[in-house]
Amino acid sequence: MPALTPQSGSFAVIRIAVIIAFVQFTNALEYMMFNPLFAYMASQFSVPVTYAGYVTGTYTLGSVLSGLCIWKWIDRVNAKRFLLWNMALLGALTVLITFTSDYTLLLVLRFMAGLVGGTTMGVGMSLLISLAPAALRARMIATVIAAFSVVSIAGMPTMLFLSTHFGWYSATRLIGLLCLIGLLLIAGFIPDAPRKIAPKSSITMTPEWLFFASGNAIAQFTPMLIIPALVPLLTQHMQAVSASLPMLFFIGGIAGLMATKLTGKLLAHWSSYTLAVVSTLILLVSMLLPVTGLHASALFMGLFLSGAYGRLVVVSCVTTRFPNETSRAGFLSLQTALMSLSTTLAFFVSAMTFEIAAPLPILFWVLVAGSALLLPPLIKRMEKRLARREA
């Protein structure tokens, strides 16, 4: 497909955003599905169900290592070709799991998948931002982030349904099919971005780089503290019945999807700081529901995921203004690695501080509120630095 020109219509950019969102959906679903699916897989690999944490952890480790190792030179590769190879490898590594019953080999395959998955979205987002006009970037970023909501709405229920009725093999093979579809879409409809070779000095790690690259990780830390505790919060403290959990996650996914789209549109009219404050307040209000003992689980899920995704859209739109065209893929790869580190740290902290028994632990809620309140002043500081640089 020929490269886009400045005169290209917005439809072409929207089409590219939808394809990158599909890649994001496939990548996120492939990572997220193994935790619940391991209940179906454990007997095949002759290990306890609790070993699912090792499966997830090896993927995260691979993701962190790949991001930290390649961020300096990733801008020198052909982004479209890189995406094609990554989707092919991700599909192959996931399907290969169906041909083994050795747990050690499973961990090796998940580690290798993490090496691939840890760089895919950094390159994909870089390609999209390079091709999108500045006026459309916020909406396009929101479109890609909305893929996470679609994982909750459609992806995970589908994988659980397939595993229940046709075996867990069907879920991993579906990922292979989705990767193949992604390959065809990338090859047929995404153009090559203009290649700009960056001098080595322009992609040296500096405190400023680390400051902006860590923004998404800080925004994500708060919801990742809560996610491991979601089910006990809903069932033990808000009296939701187990049978209602799929519907509650569906409601949350719909709310998150609407929040991402709305935030992307509002960024054209409101400041990033204002939207960061609003999204953070929504997130904190959701936390008051289980604390006060209100049995409003659907409202909690809607507010929680709306606030979480709104914050992620805001900080993503701010941080993507920092790197120049020649270092964007490296910056986003480093950003992805830091997000994986943040997620891992949040999961460990959540496990150490959250307790099911009432009353809810004060330390856990202090960490939730304190980490959430970091984002608005962080956004304000980022905007000031960007304004000085762009002046």
Phi, psi and omega in degrees: 000134181294155180293151177288148175252167178300338181273359182299143180287162181293336180300319180296321179292318178298319179299318178296319179298320179295321179293316178296324176296322177296319176298317178297317178301312181297315181297314181291319180295319180299322180284314189283335189287337188289334179296305177288329182288341184293341174298329178274337187267336191304316182296326178297325183260005175057044177224162177291158178299329181296346178287359176302328180299325178291324179296314178293319183295322179293324176297312181299319178300315177298320180297315180296313183298317181295317180296318182287333185274331189246000187298332184286334184242359185296333180289348182271355181265163174285114188298317181296314180296322178299316178297319179299313179297318181296317180294321178296315180293319180298315178297316181295315182295325179287317180293326180300335179300329183290348183256011180225155173234015180266121185294322179297317178295324176301315179296321178297315180296322179291324177297316179294322176297324177295322176301321180284309184295332182292343181248346187300309187283333175298316179290319180298314179294322177299317179297315180297313182294325178295328184267341185271139172299150183304324183293337183258355189297319181299316180292324180291321176297318178298322179298318181291317180296330179300341179300329178298321179295321181295329175300317179289321185287314188238322187295303183295315176302322179296315181296320178292322177297313180298317181294323181291318189260335185232001181095154184293339178302323183296327180291316180292325178289329175296322176300318176301319178295318179297321177296321177296316177299317178300319177303313182295320180294317179296314182296323187270333192232355179254125180279167173283133174283149176302130182273128179233112183279122182272137171296151185302326183294336184279350180237037175273137178297126177229163175303326179294317177301312182296323179299310181285323181293335182274355183301312180295324179296321179292319179296324185279339186301317183297305178298330179287338170294324188274325188304316178297338182261004187300310184297311176296328176299315183289315187274323184270322187256341179241006172060029175283140179279150184301325182295339182271354185300315178303318179293322179295318178292326176296314179299316178298320179296318177298315180298318178296320178297314179296322181294320180295317180293317181294318180297319178300321178287319183292336179296341177283346185237329182249158178286155178298323180297316180300315181290328176295320178295314181298313181296321179293320177297320178298316179298317181291323176298321178299325181289337179291334184297307177291330180296319182275355177082013178289134181268068182233064187295322179294317178297320178301311181297319180297313180291318183300308183286330175297312179296318182296313181287325177299316178298319182293321177297314182300308184292327178296318180292328178285312185291331180289349175280346185284307184286151174276177186299330186276352182229013187294316182297319177296318178299314182290329176292318175297320178300317178297319179297318179292327176294321177295320176298317179298317179298315180299314179298317181297319179298318179294316180296320179298316181296328183277337188247340183269137176229140183291325186297144175277150357284161181296141185297132182295319182301319180300314183287330174296318177295318179298307182294316181297316180291326179294321183286351177290331190293309183305310178295329176296315178299317180299318180293320177298315181298321179296317180294320178294321180296319178296320181290324184275351182290000000 
